Coordinates of C-alpha atoms and ligand atoms in Angstrom, one line a residue:
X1 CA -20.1 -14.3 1.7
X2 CA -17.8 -15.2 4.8
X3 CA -18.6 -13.4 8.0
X4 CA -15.8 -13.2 11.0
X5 CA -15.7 -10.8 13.7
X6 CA -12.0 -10.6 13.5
X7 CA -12.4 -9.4 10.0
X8 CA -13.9 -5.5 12.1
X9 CA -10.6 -5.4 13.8
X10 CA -11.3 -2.3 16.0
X11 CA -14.6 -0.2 17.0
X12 CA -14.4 3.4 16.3
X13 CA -13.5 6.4 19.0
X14 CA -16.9 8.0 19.8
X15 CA -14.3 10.8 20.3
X16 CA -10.6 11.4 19.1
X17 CA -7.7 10.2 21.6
X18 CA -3.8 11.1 21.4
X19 CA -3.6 7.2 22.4
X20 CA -4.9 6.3 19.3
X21 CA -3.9 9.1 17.0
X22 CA -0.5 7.1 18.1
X23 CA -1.6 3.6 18.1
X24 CA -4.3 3.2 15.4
X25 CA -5.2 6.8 13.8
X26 CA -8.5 4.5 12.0
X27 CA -9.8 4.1 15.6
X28 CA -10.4 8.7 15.5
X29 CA -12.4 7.9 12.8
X30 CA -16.0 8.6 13.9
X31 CA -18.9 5.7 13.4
X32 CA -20.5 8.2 11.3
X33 CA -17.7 8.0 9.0
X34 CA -18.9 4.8 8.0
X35 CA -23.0 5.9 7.0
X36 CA -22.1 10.0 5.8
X37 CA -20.6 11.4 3.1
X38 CA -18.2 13.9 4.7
X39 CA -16.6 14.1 8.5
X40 CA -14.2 16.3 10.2
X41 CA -11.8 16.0 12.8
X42 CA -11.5 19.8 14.2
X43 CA -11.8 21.5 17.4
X44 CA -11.7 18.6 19.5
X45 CA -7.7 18.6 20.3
X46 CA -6.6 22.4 21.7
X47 CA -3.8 23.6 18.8
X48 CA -5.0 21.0 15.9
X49 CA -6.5 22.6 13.0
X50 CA -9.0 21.3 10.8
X51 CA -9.3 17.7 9.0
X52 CA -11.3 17.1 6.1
X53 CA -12.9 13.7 5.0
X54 CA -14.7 12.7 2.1
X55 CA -16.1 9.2 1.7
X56 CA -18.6 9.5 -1.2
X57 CA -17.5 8.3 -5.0
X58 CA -18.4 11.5 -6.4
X59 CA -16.4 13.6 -4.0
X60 CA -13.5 11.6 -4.2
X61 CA -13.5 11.8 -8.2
X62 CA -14.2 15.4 -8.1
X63 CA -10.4 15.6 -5.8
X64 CA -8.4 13.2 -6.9
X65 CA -9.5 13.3 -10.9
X66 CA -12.1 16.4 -12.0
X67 CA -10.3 18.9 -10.3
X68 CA -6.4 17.1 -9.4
X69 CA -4.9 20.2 -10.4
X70 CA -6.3 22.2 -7.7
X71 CA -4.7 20.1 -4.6
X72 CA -1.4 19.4 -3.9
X73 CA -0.2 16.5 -1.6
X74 CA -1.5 17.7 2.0
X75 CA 0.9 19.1 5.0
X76 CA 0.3 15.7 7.3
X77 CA 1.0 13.2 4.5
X78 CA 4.3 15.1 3.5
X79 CA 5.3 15.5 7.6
X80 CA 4.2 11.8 8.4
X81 CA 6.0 9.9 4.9
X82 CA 8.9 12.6 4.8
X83 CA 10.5 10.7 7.3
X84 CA 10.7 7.4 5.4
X85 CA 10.5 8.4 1.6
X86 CA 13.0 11.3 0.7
X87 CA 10.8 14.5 -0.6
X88 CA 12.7 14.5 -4.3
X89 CA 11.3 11.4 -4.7
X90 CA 8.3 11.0 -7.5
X91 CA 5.5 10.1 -4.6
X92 CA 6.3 14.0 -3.4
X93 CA 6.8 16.3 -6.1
X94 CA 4.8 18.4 -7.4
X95 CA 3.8 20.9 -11.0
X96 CA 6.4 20.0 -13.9
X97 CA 8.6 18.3 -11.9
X98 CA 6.2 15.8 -11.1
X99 CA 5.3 15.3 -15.0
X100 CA 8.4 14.7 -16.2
X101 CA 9.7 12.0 -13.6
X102 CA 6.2 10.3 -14.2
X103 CA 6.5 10.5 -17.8
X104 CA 10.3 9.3 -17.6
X105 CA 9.3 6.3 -15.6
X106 CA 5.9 5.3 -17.1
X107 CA 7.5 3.1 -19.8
X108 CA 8.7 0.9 -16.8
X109 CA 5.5 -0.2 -16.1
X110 CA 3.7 -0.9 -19.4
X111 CA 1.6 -3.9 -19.7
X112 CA 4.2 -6.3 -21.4
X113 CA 7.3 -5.0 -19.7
X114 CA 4.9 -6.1 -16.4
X115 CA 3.7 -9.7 -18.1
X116 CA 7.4 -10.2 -18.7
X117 CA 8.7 -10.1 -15.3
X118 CA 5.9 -12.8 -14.5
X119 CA 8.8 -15.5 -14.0
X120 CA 10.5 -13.7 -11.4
X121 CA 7.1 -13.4 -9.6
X122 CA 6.7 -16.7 -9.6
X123 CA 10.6 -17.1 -9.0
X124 CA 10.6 -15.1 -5.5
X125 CA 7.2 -17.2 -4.3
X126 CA 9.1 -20.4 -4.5
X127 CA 11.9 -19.3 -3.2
X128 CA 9.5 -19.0 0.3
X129 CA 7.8 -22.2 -0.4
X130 CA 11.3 -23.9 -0.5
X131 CA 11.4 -22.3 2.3
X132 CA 8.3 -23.2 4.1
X133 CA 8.8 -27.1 2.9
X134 CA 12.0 -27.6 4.5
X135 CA 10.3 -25.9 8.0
X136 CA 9.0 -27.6 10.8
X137 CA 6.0 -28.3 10.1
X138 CA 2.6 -27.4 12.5
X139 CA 4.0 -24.3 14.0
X140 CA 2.6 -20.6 13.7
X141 CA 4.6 -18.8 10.8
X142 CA 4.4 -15.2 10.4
X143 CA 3.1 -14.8 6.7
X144 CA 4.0 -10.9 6.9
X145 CA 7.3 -11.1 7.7
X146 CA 7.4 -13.8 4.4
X147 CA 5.5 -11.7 2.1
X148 CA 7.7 -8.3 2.7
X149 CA 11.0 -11.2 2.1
X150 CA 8.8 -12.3 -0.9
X151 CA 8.1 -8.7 -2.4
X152 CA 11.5 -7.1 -1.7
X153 CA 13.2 -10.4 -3.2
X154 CA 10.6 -9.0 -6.4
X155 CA 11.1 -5.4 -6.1
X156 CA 15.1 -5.9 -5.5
X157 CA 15.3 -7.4 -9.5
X158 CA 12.7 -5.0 -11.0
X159 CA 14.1 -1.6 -9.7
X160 CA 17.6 -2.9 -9.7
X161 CA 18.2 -5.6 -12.6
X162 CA 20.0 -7.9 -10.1
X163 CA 18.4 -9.7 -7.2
X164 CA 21.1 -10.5 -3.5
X165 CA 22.3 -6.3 -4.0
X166 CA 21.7 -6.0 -0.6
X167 CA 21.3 -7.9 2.7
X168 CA 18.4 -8.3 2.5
X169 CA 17.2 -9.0 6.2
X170 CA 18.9 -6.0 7.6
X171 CA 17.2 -4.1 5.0
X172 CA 14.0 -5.2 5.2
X173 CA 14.5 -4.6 9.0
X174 CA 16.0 -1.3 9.0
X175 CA 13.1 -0.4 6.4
X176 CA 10.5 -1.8 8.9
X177 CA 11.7 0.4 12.2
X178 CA 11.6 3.5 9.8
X179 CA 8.3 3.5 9.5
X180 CA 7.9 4.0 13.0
X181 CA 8.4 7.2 12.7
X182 CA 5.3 8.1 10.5
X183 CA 2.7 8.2 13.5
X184 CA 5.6 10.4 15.1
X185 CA 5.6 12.5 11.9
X186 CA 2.1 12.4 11.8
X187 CA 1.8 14.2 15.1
X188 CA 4.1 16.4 14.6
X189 CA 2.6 17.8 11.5
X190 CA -1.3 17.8 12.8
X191 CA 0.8 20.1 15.6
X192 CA 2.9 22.3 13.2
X193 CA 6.0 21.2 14.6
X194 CA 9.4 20.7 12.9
X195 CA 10.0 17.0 12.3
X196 CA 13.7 17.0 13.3
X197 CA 12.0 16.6 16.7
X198 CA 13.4 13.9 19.0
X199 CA 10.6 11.1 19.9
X200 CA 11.0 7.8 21.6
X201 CA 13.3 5.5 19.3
X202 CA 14.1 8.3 16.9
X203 CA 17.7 8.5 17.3
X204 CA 17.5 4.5 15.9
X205 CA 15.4 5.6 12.8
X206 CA 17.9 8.4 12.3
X207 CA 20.5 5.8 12.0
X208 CA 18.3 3.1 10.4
X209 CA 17.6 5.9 7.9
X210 CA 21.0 6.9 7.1
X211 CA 22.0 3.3 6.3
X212 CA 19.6 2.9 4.3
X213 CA 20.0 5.9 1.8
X214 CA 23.8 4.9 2.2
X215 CA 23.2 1.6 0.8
X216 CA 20.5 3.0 -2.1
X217 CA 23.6 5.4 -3.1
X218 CA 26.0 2.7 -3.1
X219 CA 23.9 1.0 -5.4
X220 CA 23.3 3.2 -7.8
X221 CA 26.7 4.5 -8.1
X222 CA 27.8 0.6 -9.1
X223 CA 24.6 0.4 -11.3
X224 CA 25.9 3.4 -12.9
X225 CA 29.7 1.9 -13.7
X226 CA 28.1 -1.0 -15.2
X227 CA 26.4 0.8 -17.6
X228 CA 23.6 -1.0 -18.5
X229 CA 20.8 -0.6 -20.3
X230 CA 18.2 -3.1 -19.7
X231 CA 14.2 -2.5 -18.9
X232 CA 15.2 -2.2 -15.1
X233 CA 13.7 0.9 -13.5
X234 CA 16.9 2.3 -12.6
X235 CA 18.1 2.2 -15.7
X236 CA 15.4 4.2 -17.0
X237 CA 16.0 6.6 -14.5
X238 CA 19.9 6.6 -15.4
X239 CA 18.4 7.7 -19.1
X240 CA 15.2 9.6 -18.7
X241 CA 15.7 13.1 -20.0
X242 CA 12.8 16.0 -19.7
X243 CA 11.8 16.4 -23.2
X244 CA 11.4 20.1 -22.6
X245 CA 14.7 20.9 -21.0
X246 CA 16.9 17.7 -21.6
X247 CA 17.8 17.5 -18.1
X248 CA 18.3 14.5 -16.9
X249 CA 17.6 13.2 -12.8
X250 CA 19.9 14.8 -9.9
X251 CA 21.9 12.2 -7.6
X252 CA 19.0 13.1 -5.1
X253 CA 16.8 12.5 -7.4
X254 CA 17.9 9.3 -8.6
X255 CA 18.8 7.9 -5.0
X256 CA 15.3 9.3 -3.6
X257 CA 13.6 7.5 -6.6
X258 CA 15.3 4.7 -6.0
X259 CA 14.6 4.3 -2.0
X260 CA 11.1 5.2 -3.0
X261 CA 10.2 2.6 -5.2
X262 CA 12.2 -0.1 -3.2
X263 CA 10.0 0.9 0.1
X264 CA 6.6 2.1 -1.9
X265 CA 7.1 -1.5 -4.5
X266 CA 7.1 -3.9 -2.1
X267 CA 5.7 -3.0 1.3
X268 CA 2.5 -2.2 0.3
X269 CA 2.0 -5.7 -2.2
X270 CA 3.3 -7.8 1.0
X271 CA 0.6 -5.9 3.6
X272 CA -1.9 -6.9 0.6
X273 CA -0.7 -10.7 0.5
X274 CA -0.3 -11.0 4.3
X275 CA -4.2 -10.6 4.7
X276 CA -5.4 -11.8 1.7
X277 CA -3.6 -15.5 3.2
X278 CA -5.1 -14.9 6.6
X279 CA -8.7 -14.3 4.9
X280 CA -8.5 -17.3 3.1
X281 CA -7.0 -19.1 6.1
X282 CA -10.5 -17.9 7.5
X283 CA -12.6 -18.6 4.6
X284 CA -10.9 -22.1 3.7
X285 CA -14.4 -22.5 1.2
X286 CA -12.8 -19.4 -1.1
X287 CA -9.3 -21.2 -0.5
X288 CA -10.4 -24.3 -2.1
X289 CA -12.2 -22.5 -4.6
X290 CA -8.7 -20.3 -5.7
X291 CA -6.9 -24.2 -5.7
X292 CA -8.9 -25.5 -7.9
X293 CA -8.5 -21.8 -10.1
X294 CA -5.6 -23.0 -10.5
X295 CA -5.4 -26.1 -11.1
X296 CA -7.4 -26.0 -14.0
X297 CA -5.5 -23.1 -15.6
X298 CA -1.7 -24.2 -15.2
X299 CA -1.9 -27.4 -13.8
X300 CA 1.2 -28.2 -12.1
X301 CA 2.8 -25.6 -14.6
X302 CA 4.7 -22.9 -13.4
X303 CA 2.3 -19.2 -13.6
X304 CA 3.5 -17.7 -17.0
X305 CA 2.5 -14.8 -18.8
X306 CA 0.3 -16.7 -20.6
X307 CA -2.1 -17.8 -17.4
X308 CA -1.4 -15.1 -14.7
X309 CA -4.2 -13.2 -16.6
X310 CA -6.5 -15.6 -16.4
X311 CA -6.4 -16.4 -12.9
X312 CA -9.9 -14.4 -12.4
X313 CA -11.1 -15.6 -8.6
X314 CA -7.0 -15.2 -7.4
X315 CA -7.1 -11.7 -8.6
X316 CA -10.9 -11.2 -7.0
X317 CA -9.6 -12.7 -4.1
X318 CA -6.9 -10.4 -3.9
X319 CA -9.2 -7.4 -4.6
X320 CA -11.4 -7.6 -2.1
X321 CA -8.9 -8.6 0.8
X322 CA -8.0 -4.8 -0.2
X323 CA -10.9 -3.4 0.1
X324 CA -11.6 -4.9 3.5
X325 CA -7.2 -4.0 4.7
X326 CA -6.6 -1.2 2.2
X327 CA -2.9 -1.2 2.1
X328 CA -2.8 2.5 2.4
X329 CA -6.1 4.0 4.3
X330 CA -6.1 7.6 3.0
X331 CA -5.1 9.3 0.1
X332 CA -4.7 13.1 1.0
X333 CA -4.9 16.5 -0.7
X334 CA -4.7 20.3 0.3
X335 CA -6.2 22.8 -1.9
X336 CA -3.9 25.5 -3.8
X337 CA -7.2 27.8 -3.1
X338 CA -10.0 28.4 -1.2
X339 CA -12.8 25.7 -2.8
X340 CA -16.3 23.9 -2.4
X341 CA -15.9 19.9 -2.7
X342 CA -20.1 19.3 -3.3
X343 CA -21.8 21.6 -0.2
X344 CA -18.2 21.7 1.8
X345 CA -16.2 24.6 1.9
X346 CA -12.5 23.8 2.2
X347 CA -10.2 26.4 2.8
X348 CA -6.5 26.7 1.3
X349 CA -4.2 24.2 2.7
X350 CA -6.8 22.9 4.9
X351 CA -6.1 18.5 4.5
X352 CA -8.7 16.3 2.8
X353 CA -9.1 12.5 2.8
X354 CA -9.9 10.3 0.3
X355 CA -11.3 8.2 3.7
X356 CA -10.0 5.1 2.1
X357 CA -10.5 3.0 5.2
X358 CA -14.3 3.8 5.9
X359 CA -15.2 4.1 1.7
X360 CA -14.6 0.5 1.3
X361 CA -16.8 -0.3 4.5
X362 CA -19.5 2.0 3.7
X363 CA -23.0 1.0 4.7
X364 CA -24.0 2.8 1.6
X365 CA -21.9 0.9 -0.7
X366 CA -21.4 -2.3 0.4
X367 CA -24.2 -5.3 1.0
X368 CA -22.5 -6.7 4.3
X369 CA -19.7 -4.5 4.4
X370 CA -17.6 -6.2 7.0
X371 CA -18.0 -9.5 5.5
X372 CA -15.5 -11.3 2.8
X373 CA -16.9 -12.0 -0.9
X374 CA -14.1 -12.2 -3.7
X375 CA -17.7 -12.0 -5.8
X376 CA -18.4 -9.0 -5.3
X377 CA -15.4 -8.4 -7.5
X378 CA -16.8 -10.4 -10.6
X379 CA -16.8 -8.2 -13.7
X380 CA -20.0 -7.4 -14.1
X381 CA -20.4 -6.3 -10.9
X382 CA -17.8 -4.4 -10.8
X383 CA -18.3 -2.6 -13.8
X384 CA -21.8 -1.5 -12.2
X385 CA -20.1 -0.2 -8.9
X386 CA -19.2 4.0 -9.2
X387 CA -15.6 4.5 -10.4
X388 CA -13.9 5.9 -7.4
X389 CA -16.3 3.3 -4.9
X390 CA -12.7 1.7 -4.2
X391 CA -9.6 3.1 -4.3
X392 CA -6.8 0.9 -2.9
X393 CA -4.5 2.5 -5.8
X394 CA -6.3 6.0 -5.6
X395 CA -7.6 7.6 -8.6
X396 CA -6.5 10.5 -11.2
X397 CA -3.2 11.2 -12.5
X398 CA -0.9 10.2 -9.2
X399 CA -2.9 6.9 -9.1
X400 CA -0.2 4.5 -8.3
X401 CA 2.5 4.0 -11.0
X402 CA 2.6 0.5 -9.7
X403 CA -0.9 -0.6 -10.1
X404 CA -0.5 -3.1 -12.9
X405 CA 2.4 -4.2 -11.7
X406 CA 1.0 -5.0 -8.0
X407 CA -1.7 -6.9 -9.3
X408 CA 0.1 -9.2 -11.7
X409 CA 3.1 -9.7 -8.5
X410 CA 0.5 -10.8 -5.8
X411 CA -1.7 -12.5 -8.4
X412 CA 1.1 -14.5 -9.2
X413 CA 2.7 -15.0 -6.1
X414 CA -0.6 -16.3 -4.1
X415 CA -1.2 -18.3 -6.4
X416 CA 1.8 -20.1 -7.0
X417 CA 2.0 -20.2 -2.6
X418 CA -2.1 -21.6 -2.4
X419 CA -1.5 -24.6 -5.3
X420 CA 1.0 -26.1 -2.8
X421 CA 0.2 -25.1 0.7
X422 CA -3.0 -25.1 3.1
X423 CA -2.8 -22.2 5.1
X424 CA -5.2 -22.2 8.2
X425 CA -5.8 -19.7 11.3
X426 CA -3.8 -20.0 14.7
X427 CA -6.6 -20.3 17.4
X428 CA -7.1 -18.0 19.6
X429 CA -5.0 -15.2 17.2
X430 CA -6.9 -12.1 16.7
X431 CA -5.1 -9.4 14.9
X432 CA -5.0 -5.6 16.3
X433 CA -4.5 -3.3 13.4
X434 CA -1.2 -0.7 13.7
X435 CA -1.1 1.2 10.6
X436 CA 1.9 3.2 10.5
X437 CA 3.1 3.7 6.8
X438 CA 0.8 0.8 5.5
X439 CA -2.1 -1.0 7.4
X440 CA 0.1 -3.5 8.9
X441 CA -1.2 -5.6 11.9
X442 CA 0.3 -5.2 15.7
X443 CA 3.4 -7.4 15.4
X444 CA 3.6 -10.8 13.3
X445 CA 0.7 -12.6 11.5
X446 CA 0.8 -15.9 12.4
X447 CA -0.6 -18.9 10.4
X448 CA -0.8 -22.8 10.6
X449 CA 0.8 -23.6 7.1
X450 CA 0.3 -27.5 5.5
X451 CA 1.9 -29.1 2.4
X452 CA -0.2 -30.2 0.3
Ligands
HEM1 C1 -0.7 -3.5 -3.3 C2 0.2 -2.7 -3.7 C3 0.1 -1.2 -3.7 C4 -0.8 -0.4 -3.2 C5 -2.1 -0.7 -2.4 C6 -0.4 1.0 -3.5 C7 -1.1 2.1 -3.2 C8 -0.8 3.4 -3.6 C9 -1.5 4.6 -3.3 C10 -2.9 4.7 -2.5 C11 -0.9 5.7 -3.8 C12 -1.2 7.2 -3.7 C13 -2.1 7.6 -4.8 C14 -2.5 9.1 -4.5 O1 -1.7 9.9 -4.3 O2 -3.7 9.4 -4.4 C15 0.3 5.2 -4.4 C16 1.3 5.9 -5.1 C17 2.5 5.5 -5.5 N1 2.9 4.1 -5.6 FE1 1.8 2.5 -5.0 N2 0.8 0.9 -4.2 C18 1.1 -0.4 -4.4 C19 2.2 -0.9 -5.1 C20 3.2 -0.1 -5.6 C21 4.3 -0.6 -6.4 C22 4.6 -2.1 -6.7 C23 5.1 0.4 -6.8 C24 6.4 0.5 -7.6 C25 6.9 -0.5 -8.1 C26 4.4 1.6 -6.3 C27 4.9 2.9 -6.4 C28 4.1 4.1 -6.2 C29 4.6 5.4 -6.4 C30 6.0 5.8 -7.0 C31 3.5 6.3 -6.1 C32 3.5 7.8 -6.2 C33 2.8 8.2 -7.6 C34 2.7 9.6 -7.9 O3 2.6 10.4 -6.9 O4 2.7 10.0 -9.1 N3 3.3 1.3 -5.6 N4 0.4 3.8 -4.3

């Protein structure tokens, strides 16, 4: 158990502020929300109406799995992600459309299409250390800036086959100054407004947006000439058919899918390897620990599908750097109909949280909540835990598509980047948390990084 104050990067609003819905939305979140079951944010802010949040294991099942067919994708989360992730795309739609892209893209992500891309995991990681080895050494480097070049290098030859499609930096940085505009969008939702609204920097994301889908189309379009039919994701969206109707996807469907699971595949995974390097740059006792791991499973081996399994205290590690920096903090819902969720009556269309954030910090759940222990992810432990006690993937049927897939990338990746490096803190550095799509801190994570 490793205890750090940086690791409770912000104390909680005794009341909401517009400065933080902006800056840190986690910071309106009540201390309460951290010992009860159920909160709201309502009433507080003139022309705002009602949020609901659960943060209880058996609420959360009863949402996102019992009852899943009751609740669509809340107003906020459409208004905020809308304007980074095109609304055709598989994260927003909803009834039969939903079910057949799902179904048309599950085989994608089956266990041994997943094992097999474990070379190109391991691929893109030493691509950065190469990298990293040629740097000079002793000076801060910004591991989140190298884990999004690291998981969009990964994402880039799953979704598309290919790896170099694009230029990479000024996607990766065009991507980046999108999501800027999700607190925006955020806002404007919580107010009802139209999000075609102008807001500080927006004519920039307009622009950054367009280039983007530009590019995605472009892509597809050759992707499409050549033909192919190999196990890349786009090329089982080129030949998914409904099985009811035998349609296949639209061009907005395809191109939205296709933005969606470059942006949704490889942010999130580098947010989740960005702190899980500066926890164990903190806690260099669990580092050692996850070299050794290693070690004694490939040797000086390359990761393979045979060993990326068996790297059990990398994948802990890994598991509970998310439960303390959730990649995504909330999973929301609206209900189609007026309902009770336990003793809470939630009206149609009224928004409630799966309060991600605050679940995986609960006092009631967690021995030492704010502390780091990749044990309390050992097996048997976790088997004993309730089923929806941590969520960084949510639950039901949209749990992420990518789960499996995350978990063997960043498995993979960390460890191929820990067996050869020593990372260690900056002094001085303490992160401020700036969640806008993903938890991301304020500007670059810096860390001292060694050779080893
Ligand atoms: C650490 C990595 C990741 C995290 C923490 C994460 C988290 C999540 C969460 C919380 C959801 C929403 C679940 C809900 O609606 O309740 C989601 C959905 C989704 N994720 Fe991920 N994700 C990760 C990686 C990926 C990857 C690698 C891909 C694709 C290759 C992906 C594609 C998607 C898609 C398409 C959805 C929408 C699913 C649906 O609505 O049916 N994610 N993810």
């Amino acid at each position: 158990m490793f205890h750090d104050p940086d690791f409770t990067p912000f104390t909680p609003n005794e009341r909401p502020s517009w400065r933080s819905a902006k800056s840190n939305f986690l910071e309106n979140w009540p201390p309460a929300a951290y010992r009860e079951d159920y909160f709201t944010l309502d009433g507080i802010w003139p022309l705002v109406g009602r949020t609901h949040y659960i943060a209880d294991p058996e609420l959360i099942e009863d949402m996102l799995v019992t009852r899943a067919e009751s609740f669509a994708r809340d107003y906020i989360t459409v208004g905020a992600l809308s304007s980074t992730i095109n609304r055709d795309a598989l994260f927003f739609v909803e009834g039969a459309d939903w079910k057949w892209q799902r179904r048309a893209l599950a085989p994608a992500f089956r266990h041994e299409n997943i094992l097999a891309l474990t070379p190109t995991f391991v691929d893109c990681a030493k691509a950065q250390a190469d990298d990293w080895r040629h740097a000079p050494q002793g000076a801060p480097v910004d591991v989140m800036n190298a884990m999004s070049n690291v998981t969009f290098a990964v994402i880039e030859k799953a979704v598309l086959g290919v790896a170099g499609a694009f230029d990479r930096g000024k996607f990766i940085a065009a991507m980046q100054e999108s999501f800027g505009g999700v607190s925006w969008g955020r806002i404007f939702a919580l107010l009802r407004l139209p999000n075609w609204l102008p807001f500080p920097g927006s004519s920039k994301i307009y622009r950054n947006m367009r280039y983007l889908y530009d590019e995605t189309a472009r892509l597809l379009a050759a992707r499409r000439a050549a033909g192919g039919q190999t196990l890349a994701i786009v090329d089982r969206m080129l030949a998914a058919r409904d099985p009811e109707s035998g349609r296949s996807m639209t061009d907005a469907e395809l191109i939205a899918n296709l933005y969606g699971f470059l942006v949704a595949g490889h942010e999130t995974s580098a947010v989740a390897l960005g702190w899980t390097l500066w926890l164990l740059a903190k806690d260099q006792a669990s580092q050692e620990r996850l070299r050794d791991e290693v070690r004694a499973i490939a040797g000086d081996a390359d990761i393979g599908p045979q060993t990326v399994e068996r790297l059990q205290f990398a994948k802990q590690a890994i598991q509970e750097s998310m439960r303390l920096f959730p990649p995504a903090a909330a999973t929301g819902r609206q209900p189609r109909e007026d309902l009770m969720l336990g003793s809470h009556k939630i009206p149609k269309g009224e928004p409630v949280y799966a309060a991600i954030w605050a679940l995986h910090r609960h006092e009631k759940l967690w021995d030492e909540p704010n502390a780091f222990d990749p044990d309390r992810f050992a097996p048997e432990k976790a088997k004993a835990r309730p089923r929806c006690a941590y969520l960084p993937f949510g639950a039901g049927p949209r749990i992420c598509i990518g789960m499996g897939f995350a978990m063997l990338e960043m498995t993979a990746i960390l460890a191929t980047l820990v067996r050869d490096f020593r990372f260690a803190p900056v002094e001085g550095y303490r992160p401020e948390l700036a969640p806008d799509f993903t938890t991301r801190p304020k500007g670059a994570l810096p860390l001292i990084i060694e050779k080893i």
